[in-house]
Amino acid sequence: MRTKTVTLNGKQVVVKEQKVKTLREDVAPKLFGILEGAEDIEMKDIVPHLEQRIAEFFPELSEADLDEAYPSEIEALIEAYIDVNFGGLKKVMKPLLSFLQKGTSTPR
C-alpha cells in the first residue's frame, strides 16, 4: 500500500492508497458529486463547497485547518491523493494515449 505525507496548516496528513472496491463504491460517487451542479455554484460559494468536499476525503482535517491552509498546501494534498491512488493508472494511460494518437494520425 502506497502512502504520502503532506503538511497542511502545520498538521501532518497521511494519504493512504485505497482499495479498488473503495475507489469504485465510495470515491467515484464523491468525485461525480463534486462535478455535479458545480456550474451552478456562485463564486462566493466556491471555497465553502470545496472545503466541504475535501473534508469528505480527509475527515481528519477540520474546517479551521482548511481555512488556515495555503492554496499550495491544498494543491499538494490533492496531488498526493491522485498520485497514491491513481499513479499506476497515469503510468499506463500516458503510453496508451500516445499509441492511440499515433494510430489515428496514420494515413490509411
Short mmCIF file of C-alpha atoms in Angstrom, two decimals:
data_model
loop_
_atom_site.label_atom_id
_atom_site.label_comp_id
_atom_site.label_asym_id
_atom_site.label_seq_id
_atom_site.Cartn_x
_atom_site.Cartn_y
_atom_site.Cartn_z
CA MET A 1 0.00 0.00 0.00
CA ARG A 2 1.37 3.38 -1.01
CA THR A 3 1.28 6.39 1.27
CA LYS A 4 2.39 10.01 1.13
CA THR A 5 2.60 12.50 3.96
CA VAL A 6 1.57 16.09 3.31
CA THR A 7 1.70 19.04 5.69
CA LEU A 8 -1.40 21.20 5.75
CA ASN A 9 -1.64 24.08 8.23
CA GLY A 10 1.16 22.51 10.27
CA LYS A 11 -0.71 19.18 10.52
CA GLN A 12 0.76 16.01 9.03
CA VAL A 13 -1.81 14.24 6.84
CA VAL A 14 -1.04 10.71 5.69
CA VAL A 15 -2.65 10.00 2.33
CA LYS A 16 -3.23 6.26 2.01
CA GLU A 17 -3.87 4.18 -1.06
CA GLN A 18 -7.46 2.95 -1.21
CA LYS A 19 -8.63 -0.48 -2.32
CA VAL A 20 -10.21 -0.72 -5.77
CA LYS A 21 -13.55 -1.58 -4.17
CA THR A 22 -13.40 1.60 -2.06
CA LEU A 23 -12.46 3.70 -5.09
CA ARG A 24 -15.37 2.27 -7.06
CA GLU A 25 -18.06 2.33 -4.35
CA ASP A 26 -17.10 5.38 -2.28
CA VAL A 27 -14.64 7.65 -4.07
CA ALA A 28 -16.15 7.67 -7.58
CA PRO A 29 -19.60 8.83 -6.38
CA LYS A 30 -17.96 11.59 -4.32
CA LEU A 31 -15.93 12.75 -7.31
CA PHE A 32 -19.00 12.86 -9.52
CA GLY A 33 -20.82 14.68 -6.72
CA ILE A 34 -18.19 17.41 -6.81
CA LEU A 35 -18.72 17.93 -10.53
CA GLU A 36 -22.50 17.65 -10.41
CA GLY A 37 -24.03 21.07 -10.13
CA ALA A 38 -20.64 22.81 -9.99
CA GLU A 39 -21.58 25.13 -12.82
CA ASP A 40 -24.47 26.49 -10.71
CA ILE A 41 -22.27 27.47 -7.75
CA GLU A 42 -21.81 31.18 -7.28
CA MET A 43 -18.26 32.49 -6.98
CA LYS A 44 -18.70 33.36 -3.28
CA ASP A 45 -19.72 29.76 -2.53
CA ILE A 46 -16.82 28.00 -4.26
CA VAL A 47 -14.44 27.91 -1.28
CA PRO A 48 -17.04 26.55 1.20
CA HIS A 49 -18.10 23.98 -1.41
CA LEU A 50 -14.51 22.81 -1.91
CA GLU A 51 -13.83 22.76 1.85
CA GLN A 52 -16.85 20.53 2.37
CA ARG A 53 -15.77 18.15 -0.38
CA ILE A 54 -12.15 17.98 0.81
CA ALA A 55 -13.41 17.19 4.32
CA GLU A 56 -15.28 14.19 2.88
CA PHE A 57 -11.98 12.75 1.63
CA PHE A 58 -9.91 13.83 4.63
CA PRO A 59 -12.12 13.73 7.75
CA GLU A 60 -9.08 14.31 9.99
CA LEU A 61 -8.95 17.90 8.72
CA SER A 62 -11.13 20.45 10.44
CA GLU A 63 -12.76 23.47 8.85
CA ALA A 64 -10.16 25.59 10.65
CA ASP A 65 -7.33 23.52 9.12
CA LEU A 66 -8.71 24.19 5.65
CA ASP A 67 -9.41 27.87 6.37
CA GLU A 68 -5.84 28.43 7.54
CA ALA A 69 -4.17 26.36 4.81
CA TYR A 70 -2.37 27.88 1.87
CA PRO A 71 -3.76 27.01 -1.57
CA SER A 72 -0.42 25.35 -2.37
CA GLU A 73 -0.88 23.02 0.63
CA ILE A 74 -4.34 22.01 -0.58
CA GLU A 75 -2.92 21.50 -4.06
CA ALA A 76 -0.18 19.24 -2.63
CA LEU A 77 -2.81 17.26 -0.72
CA ILE A 78 -4.89 16.67 -3.84
CA GLU A 79 -1.81 15.80 -5.92
CA ALA A 80 -0.72 13.28 -3.27
CA TYR A 81 -4.18 11.68 -3.29
CA ILE A 82 -4.15 11.34 -7.07
CA ASP A 83 -0.57 10.06 -7.11
CA VAL A 84 -1.15 7.47 -4.37
CA ASN A 85 -4.45 6.18 -5.73
CA PHE A 86 -4.16 6.71 -9.47
CA GLY A 87 -0.39 6.83 -10.10
CA GLY A 88 -0.37 3.42 -11.75
CA LEU A 89 -3.23 4.42 -13.99
CA LYS A 90 -1.38 7.57 -15.03
CA LYS A 91 1.67 5.48 -15.97
CA VAL A 92 -0.42 3.14 -18.12
CA MET A 93 -2.61 5.80 -19.72
CA LYS A 94 0.19 8.04 -21.00
CA PRO A 95 1.76 5.46 -23.36
CA LEU A 96 -1.68 4.13 -24.29
CA LEU A 97 -2.91 7.60 -25.31
CA SER A 98 0.29 8.20 -27.24
CA PHE A 99 -0.19 4.91 -29.06
CA LEU A 100 -3.81 5.76 -29.87
CA GLN A 101 -2.85 9.20 -31.18
CA LYS A 102 -0.26 7.68 -33.49
CA GLY A 103 -2.85 5.21 -34.74
CA THR A 104 -5.40 7.90 -35.54
CA SER A 105 -2.90 10.15 -37.31
CA THR A 106 -1.62 7.42 -39.65
CA PRO A 107 -3.00 7.79 -43.21
CA ARG A 108 -4.97 4.82 -44.47
#
